[in-house]
mmCIF file of C-alpha atoms and ligand atoms in Angstrom:
data_model
loop_
_atom_site.group_PDB
_atom_site.id
_atom_site.type_symbol
_atom_site.label_atom_id
_atom_site.label_comp_id
_atom_site.label_asym_id
_atom_site.label_seq_id
_atom_site.Cartn_x
_atom_site.Cartn_y
_atom_site.Cartn_z
ATOM 1 C CA MET L 1484 75.272 111.111 103.450
ATOM 2 C CA LYS L 1485 72.150 108.908 103.829
ATOM 3 C CA THR L 1486 71.463 107.176 107.138
ATOM 4 C CA PHE L 1487 72.503 103.544 107.500
ATOM 5 C CA ALA L 1488 72.553 100.753 110.080
ATOM 6 C CA LEU L 1489 75.889 99.471 111.380
ATOM 7 C CA THR L 1490 76.261 95.946 112.734
ATOM 8 C CA ARG L 1491 79.447 94.495 114.211
ATOM 9 C CA ALA L 1492 80.155 90.945 113.053
ATOM 10 C CA ASN L 1493 81.529 88.506 115.628
ATOM 11 C CA ASP L 1494 80.874 85.476 113.495
ATOM 12 C CA SER L 1495 81.644 85.137 109.784
ATOM 13 C CA ALA L 1496 78.739 82.738 109.037
ATOM 14 C CA GLN L 1497 76.272 85.285 110.382
ATOM 15 C CA ALA L 1498 77.941 88.140 108.499
ATOM 16 C CA ILE L 1499 77.805 86.137 105.253
ATOM 17 C CA ALA L 1500 74.141 85.224 105.797
ATOM 18 C CA THR L 1501 73.245 88.904 106.298
ATOM 19 C CA ALA L 1502 75.239 90.082 103.269
ATOM 20 C CA ALA L 1503 73.765 87.304 101.104
ATOM 21 C CA LYS L 1504 70.393 89.106 101.322
ATOM 22 C CA ALA L 1505 71.806 91.867 99.079
ATOM 23 C CA THR L 1506 70.824 91.755 95.406
ATOM 24 C CA THR L 1507 74.415 92.282 94.245
ATOM 25 C CA ALA L 1508 77.934 92.291 95.660
ATOM 26 C CA GLN L 1509 78.884 95.103 93.288
ATOM 27 C CA GLN L 1510 78.336 98.844 93.048
ATOM 28 C CA GLY L 1511 75.010 99.778 94.590
ATOM 29 C CA ALA L 1512 74.776 96.811 96.962
ATOM 30 C CA GLU L 1513 72.507 97.753 99.860
ATOM 31 C CA ILE L 1514 74.385 95.594 102.370
ATOM 32 C CA ARG L 1515 78.168 95.941 102.568
ATOM 33 C CA PHE L 1516 81.076 94.673 104.596
ATOM 34 C CA ILE L 1517 83.332 97.398 105.908
ATOM 35 C CA GLY L 1518 87.047 97.115 106.688
ATOM 36 C CA GLY L 1519 89.015 100.328 107.146
ATOM 37 C CA GLY L 1520 86.256 102.368 105.496
ATOM 38 C CA THR L 1521 88.742 104.554 103.596
ATOM 39 C CA THR L 1522 87.071 103.829 100.261
ATOM 40 C CA LEU L 1523 83.514 103.121 101.316
ATOM 41 C CA ILE L 1524 82.913 105.965 103.785
ATOM 42 C CA ASP L 1525 84.568 108.377 101.355
ATOM 43 C CA LEU L 1526 82.103 107.374 98.634
ATOM 44 C CA MET L 1527 79.143 107.415 101.025
ATOM 45 C CA LYS L 1528 79.940 111.026 101.926
ATOM 46 C CA LEU L 1529 79.749 111.837 98.203
ATOM 47 C CA ASN L 1530 76.470 109.867 97.836
ATOM 48 C CA VAL L 1531 78.188 107.640 95.260
ATOM 49 C CA GLU L 1532 77.632 104.631 97.512
ATOM 50 C CA GLN L 1533 74.432 104.504 99.585
ATOM 51 C CA PRO L 1534 74.285 101.176 101.448
ATOM 52 C CA LYS L 1535 71.507 100.719 103.990
ATOM 53 C CA THR L 1536 73.481 98.286 106.147
ATOM 54 C CA LEU L 1537 77.180 98.115 106.933
ATOM 55 C CA ILE L 1538 78.665 94.978 108.493
ATOM 56 C CA ASP L 1539 81.853 95.821 110.356
ATOM 57 C CA ILE L 1540 84.160 92.807 109.929
ATOM 58 C CA ASN L 1541 87.078 94.122 111.977
ATOM 59 C CA ARG L 1542 86.392 91.805 114.940
ATOM 60 C CA LEU L 1543 86.534 88.644 112.834
ATOM 61 C CA PRO L 1544 89.704 86.597 113.349
ATOM 62 C CA LEU L 1545 91.084 87.528 109.936
ATOM 63 C CA ASP L 1546 94.005 89.665 111.100
ATOM 64 C CA LYS L 1547 96.999 87.308 110.888
ATOM 65 C CA ILE L 1548 100.005 87.075 108.583
ATOM 66 C CA GLU L 1549 101.467 83.573 108.746
ATOM 67 C CA THR L 1550 103.872 81.380 106.788
ATOM 68 C CA LEU L 1551 102.396 78.302 105.133
ATOM 69 C CA PRO L 1552 103.891 74.796 105.283
ATOM 70 C CA ASP L 1553 105.010 75.142 101.621
ATOM 71 C CA GLY L 1554 106.914 78.367 102.434
ATOM 72 C CA GLY L 1555 104.203 80.674 101.081
ATOM 73 C CA LEU L 1556 102.345 83.337 103.050
ATOM 74 C CA THR L 1557 98.754 83.770 104.166
ATOM 75 C CA ILE L 1558 97.401 87.272 104.799
ATOM 76 C CA GLY L 1559 94.114 87.836 106.624
ATOM 77 C CA ALA L 1560 91.448 90.041 105.031
ATOM 78 C CA VAL L 1561 91.538 92.667 107.793
ATOM 79 C CA VAL L 1562 95.328 92.868 108.084
ATOM 80 C CA ARG L 1563 96.132 96.585 107.877
ATOM 81 C CA ASN L 1564 98.146 97.723 104.874
ATOM 82 C CA SER L 1565 100.859 99.130 107.206
ATOM 83 C CA ASP L 1566 101.207 95.859 109.103
ATOM 84 C CA LEU L 1567 101.533 93.981 105.821
ATOM 85 C CA ALA L 1568 104.059 96.380 104.286
ATOM 86 C CA TYR L 1569 106.292 96.373 107.370
ATOM 87 C CA HIS L 1570 106.070 92.656 108.135
ATOM 88 C CA PRO L 1571 109.658 91.298 108.150
ATOM 89 C CA ILE L 1572 108.879 88.385 105.798
ATOM 90 C CA VAL L 1573 107.102 90.681 103.356
ATOM 91 C CA ARG L 1574 109.945 93.207 103.389
ATOM 92 C CA LYS L 1575 112.545 90.502 102.792
ATOM 93 C CA SER L 1576 110.859 87.967 100.513
ATOM 94 C CA TYR L 1577 107.941 89.872 98.936
ATOM 95 C CA THR L 1578 109.631 93.253 98.583
ATOM 96 C CA VAL L 1579 107.445 94.218 95.641
ATOM 97 C CA LEU L 1580 104.362 94.037 97.867
ATOM 98 C CA SER L 1581 105.904 96.115 100.619
ATOM 99 C CA GLU L 1582 107.131 98.742 98.125
ATOM 100 C CA ALA L 1583 103.773 98.877 96.326
ATOM 101 C CA ILE L 1584 101.757 99.416 99.504
ATOM 102 C CA LEU L 1585 104.157 102.045 100.844
ATOM 103 C CA SER L 1586 103.981 103.964 97.564
ATOM 104 C CA GLY L 1587 100.241 104.511 98.051
ATOM 105 C CA ALA L 1588 98.023 106.839 100.072
ATOM 106 C CA SER L 1589 99.444 108.135 103.392
ATOM 107 C CA ALA L 1590 100.633 106.569 106.635
ATOM 108 C CA GLN L 1591 97.285 107.316 108.299
ATOM 109 C CA LEU L 1592 95.283 105.737 105.471
ATOM 110 C CA ARG L 1593 97.551 102.680 105.370
ATOM 111 C CA ASN L 1594 97.046 102.225 109.115
ATOM 112 C CA MET L 1595 93.295 101.917 108.492
ATOM 113 C CA ALA L 1596 93.113 100.224 105.075
ATOM 114 C CA THR L 1597 92.736 96.439 104.964
ATOM 115 C CA THR L 1598 93.922 93.777 102.527
ATOM 116 C CA ALA L 1599 90.410 92.988 101.272
ATOM 117 C CA GLY L 1600 89.368 96.649 101.131
ATOM 118 C CA ASN L 1601 92.422 97.476 99.051
ATOM 119 C CA LEU L 1602 91.636 94.648 96.616
ATOM 120 C CA LEU L 1603 88.160 96.150 96.208
ATOM 121 C CA GLN L 1604 88.939 99.872 96.144
ATOM 122 C CA ARG L 1605 87.016 101.784 93.476
ATOM 123 C CA THR L 1606 88.287 103.765 90.513
ATOM 124 C CA ARG L 1607 89.475 107.335 90.946
ATOM 125 C CA CYS L 1608 87.852 108.462 87.670
ATOM 126 C CA MET L 1609 86.620 111.946 88.622
ATOM 127 C CA TYR L 1610 83.227 111.474 86.947
ATOM 128 C CA PHE L 1611 82.533 108.344 89.003
ATOM 129 C CA ARG L 1612 82.810 110.500 92.113
ATOM 130 C CA ALA L 1613 80.674 113.369 90.752
ATOM 131 C CA THR L 1614 76.989 112.466 91.018
ATOM 132 C CA ASP L 1615 75.963 115.300 88.670
ATOM 133 C CA MET L 1616 77.911 113.729 85.751
ATOM 134 C CA PRO L 1617 77.013 110.719 83.586
ATOM 135 C CA CYS L 1618 78.857 107.559 84.548
ATOM 136 C CA ASN L 1619 77.948 104.034 83.440
ATOM 137 C CA LYS L 1620 79.815 102.525 86.349
ATOM 138 C CA ARG L 1621 77.924 104.522 88.989
ATOM 139 C CA GLU L 1622 74.607 104.630 87.145
ATOM 140 C CA PRO L 1623 74.414 102.092 84.304
ATOM 141 C CA GLY L 1624 73.069 103.451 81.025
ATOM 142 C CA THR L 1625 73.806 107.141 81.692
ATOM 143 C CA GLY L 1626 76.920 107.292 79.494
ATOM 144 C CA CYS L 1627 80.616 107.827 80.101
ATOM 145 C CA ALA L 1628 81.702 111.412 80.631
ATOM 146 C CA ALA L 1629 85.369 110.425 80.615
ATOM 147 C CA ILE L 1630 85.537 109.210 77.013
ATOM 148 C CA THR L 1631 85.225 112.758 75.702
ATOM 149 C CA GLY L 1632 86.262 114.462 78.943
ATOM 150 C CA ALA L 1633 89.279 114.498 81.231
ATOM 151 C CA ASN L 1634 90.874 111.100 80.692
ATOM 152 C CA ARG L 1635 94.609 111.699 80.955
ATOM 153 C CA SER L 1636 94.957 109.344 83.931
ATOM 154 C CA LEU L 1637 92.561 106.689 82.629
ATOM 155 C CA ALA L 1638 93.003 103.336 80.903
ATOM 156 C CA ILE L 1639 94.526 102.449 77.553
ATOM 157 C CA LEU L 1640 93.897 98.693 77.726
ATOM 158 C CA GLY L 1641 90.935 96.491 78.617
ATOM 159 C CA THR L 1642 88.483 99.359 78.119
ATOM 160 C CA SER L 1643 85.087 99.318 76.410
ATOM 161 C CA GLU L 1644 82.872 101.935 74.790
ATOM 162 C CA HIS L 1645 81.079 102.099 78.146
ATOM 163 C CA CYS L 1646 83.990 102.717 80.544
ATOM 164 C CA ILE L 1647 87.712 103.542 80.427
ATOM 165 C CA ALA L 1648 88.403 103.626 84.176
ATOM 166 C CA THR L 1649 91.552 102.188 85.753
ATOM 167 C CA ASN L 1650 91.950 100.078 88.842
ATOM 168 C CA PRO L 1651 93.837 102.483 91.113
ATOM 169 C CA SER L 1652 95.382 100.051 93.602
ATOM 170 C CA ASP L 1653 99.163 99.766 93.938
ATOM 171 C CA MET L 1654 98.863 96.638 96.096
ATOM 172 C CA ASN L 1655 96.848 94.830 93.413
ATOM 173 C CA VAL L 1656 99.643 95.249 90.869
ATOM 174 C CA ALA L 1657 102.166 93.615 93.208
ATOM 175 C CA MET L 1658 99.673 90.870 94.066
ATOM 176 C CA ALA L 1659 99.267 90.180 90.327
ATOM 177 C CA ALA L 1660 103.019 89.826 89.761
ATOM 178 C CA LEU L 1661 103.192 87.534 92.815
ATOM 179 C CA GLU L 1662 100.275 85.437 91.521
ATOM 180 C CA ALA L 1663 98.224 85.858 94.698
ATOM 181 C CA ILE L 1664 95.176 83.693 95.357
ATOM 182 C CA ILE L 1665 92.105 85.338 96.895
ATOM 183 C CA HIS L 1666 90.106 83.129 99.257
ATOM 184 C CA VAL L 1667 86.402 83.767 99.585
ATOM 185 C CA ARG L 1668 83.723 82.305 101.862
ATOM 186 C CA GLY L 1669 80.143 82.718 100.671
ATOM 187 C CA PRO L 1670 76.657 81.267 101.042
ATOM 188 C CA LYS L 1671 77.646 78.326 98.796
ATOM 189 C CA GLY L 1672 80.929 77.547 100.565
ATOM 190 C CA GLU L 1673 84.565 78.455 100.020
ATOM 191 C CA ARG L 1674 86.474 79.128 96.831
ATOM 192 C CA SER L 1675 89.941 80.282 95.830
ATOM 193 C CA ILE L 1676 90.310 82.745 92.976
ATOM 194 C CA PRO L 1677 93.627 83.566 91.266
ATOM 195 C CA ILE L 1678 93.987 87.350 91.192
ATOM 196 C CA ALA L 1679 94.120 87.204 87.373
ATOM 197 C CA ASP L 1680 90.483 85.999 87.427
ATOM 198 C CA PHE L 1681 89.242 88.230 90.252
ATOM 199 C CA HIS L 1682 88.719 91.644 88.579
ATOM 200 C CA VAL L 1683 86.571 91.701 85.445
ATOM 201 C CA LEU L 1684 86.829 94.023 82.446
ATOM 202 C CA PRO L 1685 84.020 96.579 81.962
ATOM 203 C CA GLY L 1686 82.528 95.297 78.672
ATOM 204 C CA ASN L 1687 78.808 96.136 78.670
ATOM 205 C CA THR L 1688 78.576 96.051 82.472
ATOM 206 C CA PRO L 1689 81.124 98.470 83.965
ATOM 207 C CA GLN L 1690 79.230 98.418 87.257
ATOM 208 C CA ARG L 1691 80.513 94.857 87.704
ATOM 209 C CA GLU L 1692 84.151 94.929 88.825
ATOM 210 C CA THR L 1693 84.861 91.525 90.353
ATOM 211 C CA VAL L 1694 83.546 87.965 90.338
ATOM 212 C CA LEU L 1695 82.159 88.372 93.878
ATOM 213 C CA GLU L 1696 78.519 87.390 94.532
ATOM 214 C CA PRO L 1697 76.180 88.551 97.333
ATOM 215 C CA GLY L 1698 77.428 87.351 100.715
ATOM 216 C CA ASP L 1699 80.976 86.626 99.491
ATOM 217 C CA LEU L 1700 83.435 87.531 102.233
ATOM 218 C CA ILE L 1701 87.126 87.700 101.352
ATOM 219 C CA THR L 1702 88.783 85.837 104.229
ATOM 220 C CA HIS L 1703 92.452 85.853 103.234
ATOM 221 C CA VAL L 1704 94.980 86.028 100.436
ATOM 222 C CA THR L 1705 97.797 83.544 99.898
ATOM 223 C CA LEU L 1706 101.110 84.081 98.138
ATOM 224 C CA PRO L 1707 103.255 81.266 96.700
ATOM 225 C CA PRO L 1708 106.715 80.707 98.195
ATOM 226 C CA PRO L 1709 109.326 83.147 96.866
ATOM 227 C CA ALA L 1710 111.719 81.634 94.284
ATOM 228 C CA PRO L 1711 115.267 81.438 95.665
ATOM 229 C CA GLY L 1712 117.479 84.232 94.331
ATOM 230 C CA SER L 1713 114.610 86.151 92.772
ATOM 231 C CA ARG L 1714 114.427 89.929 93.053
ATOM 232 C CA SER L 1715 111.121 91.740 93.268
ATOM 233 C CA LEU L 1716 110.471 95.443 92.996
ATOM 234 C CA TYR L 1717 107.809 98.110 92.336
ATOM 235 C CA LEU L 1718 108.149 101.377 90.501
ATOM 236 C CA LYS L 1719 105.326 103.919 90.429
ATOM 237 C CA LEU L 1720 105.245 107.005 88.215
ATOM 238 C CA ARG L 1721 102.795 109.752 89.156
ATOM 239 C CA ASP L 1722 102.246 113.470 88.887
ATOM 240 C CA ARG L 1723 103.707 114.282 92.299
ATOM 241 C CA ALA L 1724 105.979 112.431 94.685
ATOM 242 C CA SER L 1725 103.389 111.422 97.261
ATOM 243 C CA TYR L 1726 99.656 111.127 97.806
ATOM 244 C CA ALA L 1727 98.936 110.495 94.122
ATOM 245 C CA PHE L 1728 97.724 107.513 92.112
ATOM 246 C CA ALA L 1729 99.892 105.847 89.472
ATOM 247 C CA LEU L 1730 99.938 107.059 85.886
ATOM 248 C CA VAL L 1731 101.953 103.922 85.205
ATOM 249 C CA SER L 1732 103.448 101.449 87.649
ATOM 250 C CA VAL L 1733 105.351 98.207 87.211
ATOM 251 C CA ALA L 1734 105.601 95.305 89.648
ATOM 252 C CA ALA L 1735 108.204 92.722 88.741
ATOM 253 C CA VAL L 1736 109.493 89.446 90.131
ATOM 254 C CA ILE L 1737 112.692 88.650 88.265
ATOM 255 C CA GLN L 1738 114.552 85.347 88.534
ATOM 256 C CA ARG L 1739 118.318 84.840 88.362
ATOM 257 C CA ASP L 1740 118.144 83.895 84.670
ATOM 258 C CA GLY L 1741 116.261 87.075 83.705
ATOM 259 C CA THR L 1742 112.846 85.426 83.365
ATOM 260 C CA GLY L 1743 109.994 86.430 85.636
ATOM 261 C CA GLU L 1744 106.543 87.918 86.122
ATOM 262 C CA VAL L 1745 105.549 91.494 85.416
ATOM 263 C CA ALA L 1746 102.292 93.355 86.050
ATOM 264 C CA VAL L 1747 101.548 96.922 85.041
ATOM 265 C CA GLY L 1748 99.271 99.327 86.904
ATOM 266 C CA GLY L 1749 97.586 102.612 85.979
ATOM 267 C CA ILE L 1750 96.758 101.502 82.443
ATOM 268 C CA ALA L 1751 93.762 99.153 82.692
ATOM 269 C CA PRO L 1752 90.663 98.272 84.751
ATOM 270 C CA ARG L 1753 92.721 95.570 86.444
ATOM 271 C CA PRO L 1754 96.428 94.941 87.017
ATOM 272 C CA TRP L 1755 97.668 94.187 83.498
ATOM 273 C CA ARG L 1756 99.654 90.997 83.155
ATOM 274 C CA VAL L 1757 100.342 89.356 79.800
ATOM 275 C CA GLU L 1758 102.169 86.060 80.052
ATOM 276 C CA ALA L 1759 103.198 86.111 76.374
ATOM 277 C CA ALA L 1760 104.967 89.425 76.991
ATOM 278 C CA GLU L 1761 106.838 87.941 79.959
ATOM 279 C CA GLY L 1762 108.474 85.469 77.570
ATOM 280 C CA GLU L 1763 110.364 88.492 76.205
ATOM 281 C CA LEU L 1764 111.763 89.630 79.563
ATOM 282 C CA PRO L 1765 115.357 88.514 78.903
ATOM 283 C CA HIS L 1766 115.270 90.585 75.663
ATOM 284 C CA GLY L 1767 114.529 93.901 77.409
ATOM 285 C CA ALA L 1768 111.746 96.434 77.885
ATOM 286 C CA LYS L 1769 111.038 97.193 74.219
ATOM 287 C CA ALA L 1770 110.519 93.507 73.469
ATOM 288 C CA VAL L 1771 108.139 93.153 76.443
ATOM 289 C CA ALA L 1772 106.184 96.342 75.724
ATOM 290 C CA GLY L 1773 105.169 95.179 72.217
ATOM 291 C CA PRO L 1774 103.031 92.159 73.197
ATOM 292 C CA LEU L 1775 102.029 93.774 76.511
ATOM 293 C CA LEU L 1776 100.441 96.753 74.795
ATOM 294 C CA THR L 1777 98.820 94.861 71.917
ATOM 295 C CA GLY L 1778 95.252 96.119 71.502
ATOM 296 C CA ALA L 1779 95.871 99.384 73.383
ATOM 297 C CA ARG L 1780 93.237 102.049 72.667
ATOM 298 C CA PRO L 1781 94.623 105.267 74.141
ATOM 299 C CA THR L 1782 92.960 108.673 73.912
ATOM 300 C CA ASP L 1783 94.806 111.778 72.683
ATOM 301 C CA ASP L 1784 95.387 112.766 76.292
ATOM 302 C CA ASN L 1785 96.718 109.469 77.603
ATOM 303 C CA LYS L 1786 98.693 108.064 74.666
ATOM 304 C CA PHE L 1787 101.839 109.214 76.515
ATOM 305 C CA LYS L 1788 101.309 106.105 78.675
ATOM 306 C CA LEU L 1789 102.455 103.841 75.810
ATOM 307 C CA LYS L 1790 106.013 105.205 75.970
ATOM 308 C CA LEU L 1791 105.852 105.538 79.736
ATOM 309 C CA VAL L 1792 105.135 101.807 80.111
ATOM 310 C CA GLU L 1793 108.211 100.918 78.052
ATOM 311 C CA ARG L 1794 110.426 103.334 79.994
ATOM 312 C CA THR L 1795 109.142 102.217 83.388
ATOM 313 C CA LEU L 1796 109.711 98.588 82.414
ATOM 314 C CA GLY L 1797 113.213 99.526 81.255
ATOM 315 C CA ALA L 1798 114.026 101.162 84.584
ATOM 316 C CA VAL L 1799 112.692 98.184 86.553
ATOM 317 C CA LEU L 1800 114.624 95.630 84.495
ATOM 318 C CA ALA L 1801 117.831 97.675 84.776
ATOM 319 C CA GLU L 1802 117.445 97.846 88.561
ATOM 320 C CA ALA L 1803 116.792 94.124 88.795
ATOM 321 C CA ARG L 1804 119.936 93.430 86.725
ATOM 322 C CA GLU L 1805 122.013 95.815 88.859
ATOM 323 C CA ALA L 1806 120.893 94.136 92.070
ATOM 324 C CA LYS L 1807 122.187 90.800 90.764
ATOM 325 C CA ALA L 1808 125.515 92.128 89.466
HETATM 326 C C1 FAD A 2605 93.182 110.349 99.859
HETATM 327 C C2 FAD A 2605 93.423 108.911 99.454
HETATM 328 C C3 FAD A 2605 94.562 108.586 98.737
HETATM 329 C C4 FAD A 2605 94.788 107.264 98.358
HETATM 330 N N1 FAD A 2605 95.915 106.948 97.638
HETATM 331 C C5 FAD A 2605 96.114 105.666 97.225
HETATM 332 C C6 FAD A 2605 97.233 105.300 96.429
HETATM 333 O O1 FAD A 2605 98.085 106.128 96.086
HETATM 334 N N2 FAD A 2605 97.368 103.998 96.068
HETATM 335 C C7 FAD A 2605 96.455 103.060 96.441
HETATM 336 O O2 FAD A 2605 96.634 101.897 96.078
HETATM 337 N N3 FAD A 2605 95.387 103.375 97.157
HETATM 338 C C8 FAD A 2605 95.188 104.637 97.559
HETATM 339 N N4 FAD A 2605 94.080 104.962 98.289
HETATM 340 C C9 FAD A 2605 93.033 103.956 98.479
HETATM 341 C C10 FAD A 2605 93.223 103.111 99.708
HETATM 342 O O3 FAD A 2605 94.318 102.240 99.513
HETATM 343 C C11 FAD A 2605 91.920 102.326 99.861
HETATM 344 O O4 FAD A 2605 90.913 103.260 100.233
HETATM 345 C C12 FAD A 2605 92.016 101.228 100.898
HETATM 346 O O5 FAD A 2605 92.985 100.273 100.543
HETATM 347 C C13 FAD A 2605 90.664 100.539 101.050
HETATM 348 O O6 FAD A 2605 90.726 99.653 102.148
HETATM 349 P P1 FAD A 2605 89.632 99.730 103.310
HETATM 350 O O7 FAD A 2605 89.877 98.595 104.222
HETATM 351 O O8 FAD A 2605 89.596 101.081 103.925
HETATM 352 O O9 FAD A 2605 88.326 99.471 102.434
HETATM 353 P P2 FAD A 2605 86.790 99.727 102.805
HETATM 354 O O10 FAD A 2605 86.458 101.140 102.465
HETATM 355 O O11 FAD A 2605 86.470 99.246 104.167
HETATM 356 O O12 FAD A 2605 86.086 98.749 101.767
HETATM 357 C C14 FAD A 2605 86.281 98.877 100.369
HETATM 358 C C15 FAD A 2605 85.334 97.897 99.672
HETATM 359 O O13 FAD A 2605 85.670 96.561 100.002
HETATM 360 C C16 FAD A 2605 84.544 95.863 100.550
HETATM 361 N N5 FAD A 2605 85.114 94.938 101.539
HETATM 362 C C17 FAD A 2605 85.962 95.257 102.556
HETATM 363 N N6 FAD A 2605 86.373 94.128 103.167
HETATM 364 C C18 FAD A 2605 85.789 93.086 102.525
HETATM 365 C C19 FAD A 2605 85.845 91.653 102.680
HETATM 366 N N7 FAD A 2605 86.605 91.072 103.609
HETATM 367 N N8 FAD A 2605 85.132 90.882 101.836
HETATM 368 C C20 FAD A 2605 84.364 91.451 100.855
HETATM 369 N N9 FAD A 2605 84.260 92.799 100.681
HETATM 370 C C21 FAD A 2605 84.975 93.585 101.504
HETATM 371 C C22 FAD A 2605 83.653 96.960 101.098
HETATM 372 O O14 FAD A 2605 82.303 96.552 101.132
HETATM 373 C C23 FAD A 2605 83.879 98.069 100.099
HETATM 374 O O15 FAD A 2605 83.072 97.878 98.966
HETATM 375 C C24 FAD A 2605 93.843 106.274 98.707
HETATM 376 C C25 FAD A 2605 92.712 106.595 99.447
HETATM 377 C C26 FAD A 2605 92.475 107.902 99.827
HETATM 378 C C27 FAD A 2605 91.236 108.242 100.616
HETATM 379 S S1 SF4 A 2606 85.380 105.918 82.723
HETATM 380 FE FE1 SF4 A 2606 83.989 104.549 83.810
HETATM 381 S S2 SF4 A 2606 84.001 105.399 85.868
HETATM 382 FE FE2 SF4 A 2606 84.720 107.033 84.505
HETATM 383 S S3 SF4 A 2606 82.885 108.164 83.804
HETATM 384 FE FE3 SF4 A 2606 83.251 106.569 82.330
HETATM 385 S S4 SF4 A 2606 81.925 104.924 83.056
HETATM 386 FE FE4 SF4 A 2606 82.231 106.264 84.780
#
């Protein structure tokens, strides 16, 4: 691991001004915020990330979970994943979020990991983490070892000829179904970004993963008020029962009349939500899977995900129906 300077931020304006000196907010940025460090330090030990300056944001007053006047919820950027998952309002009214977070990582990691850090966690594509292999995301222009290599766990949708990595976060999938808004403070002021617009597809620039610019600090995330009588749930399918990333996961918020919002994880570079497919929810999983998977480009080794998506959706919809019966 290369040497780096660590500064502790007591003031967000100062932290933003320091981070704004970086040339990018993406992969390779020389100045980085650090939350729990469970992604960043991991990648620094592998020499995948080599920032020169880390700005520790854990002392900033961004650690609260509070209800909003409209009945929604605001979640600070440095709220720990455990605190969020076990918060009584989240367990009761945003069950999908609690279930998604608790399905990921381990208790120790969740005690460290933050809301913002989870939103920005990097892909688990094995070639991204191996500095002796070509990877366009880690080192633009070197090629993509995964396209002809081990890609069983990688994406079937939203990919490009330059990268087929997935977004590995469970929390992000729940946030997508809940239509979370991500609030950012940067050198040019504040802005609010719907989660659907936050992560970008790889296209020709797989090193770019979000719309963040240098100096942009995620301050908090807001969730809309829960619809009365709705049921929300998360189902994650993976190779072993714990400590594994999703092959396919489904986050769903289902209303009394069978309509709702659904996001799928483990299949794309961002949580995959297709509003046209949601129109088919009352007609069952097969009807939803059709429009949801339009344009899928699986490899020989991950085409099993097509059927797995339909089956996971089926199980989630059946459970939602049962809960209402
Ligand atoms: C062994 C292992 C297993 C795991 N299993 C799972 C799993 O099954 N499911 C799952 O979803 N996740 C899993 N994870 C990933 C884990 O959830 C993430 O590492 C964690 O959520 C990252 O949060 P953090 O606060 O530690 O991020 P950090 O490492 O602190 O930061 C991550 C990134 O976010 C940036 N950042 C942090 N805060 C801000 C901010 N406020 N504004 C702007 N940028 C910011 C940092 O600069 C960095 O680029 C696993 C991790 C490990 C190590
Ligand atoms: S899929 Fe993306 S992250 Fe994986 S090797 Fe290819 S370019 Fe790198």
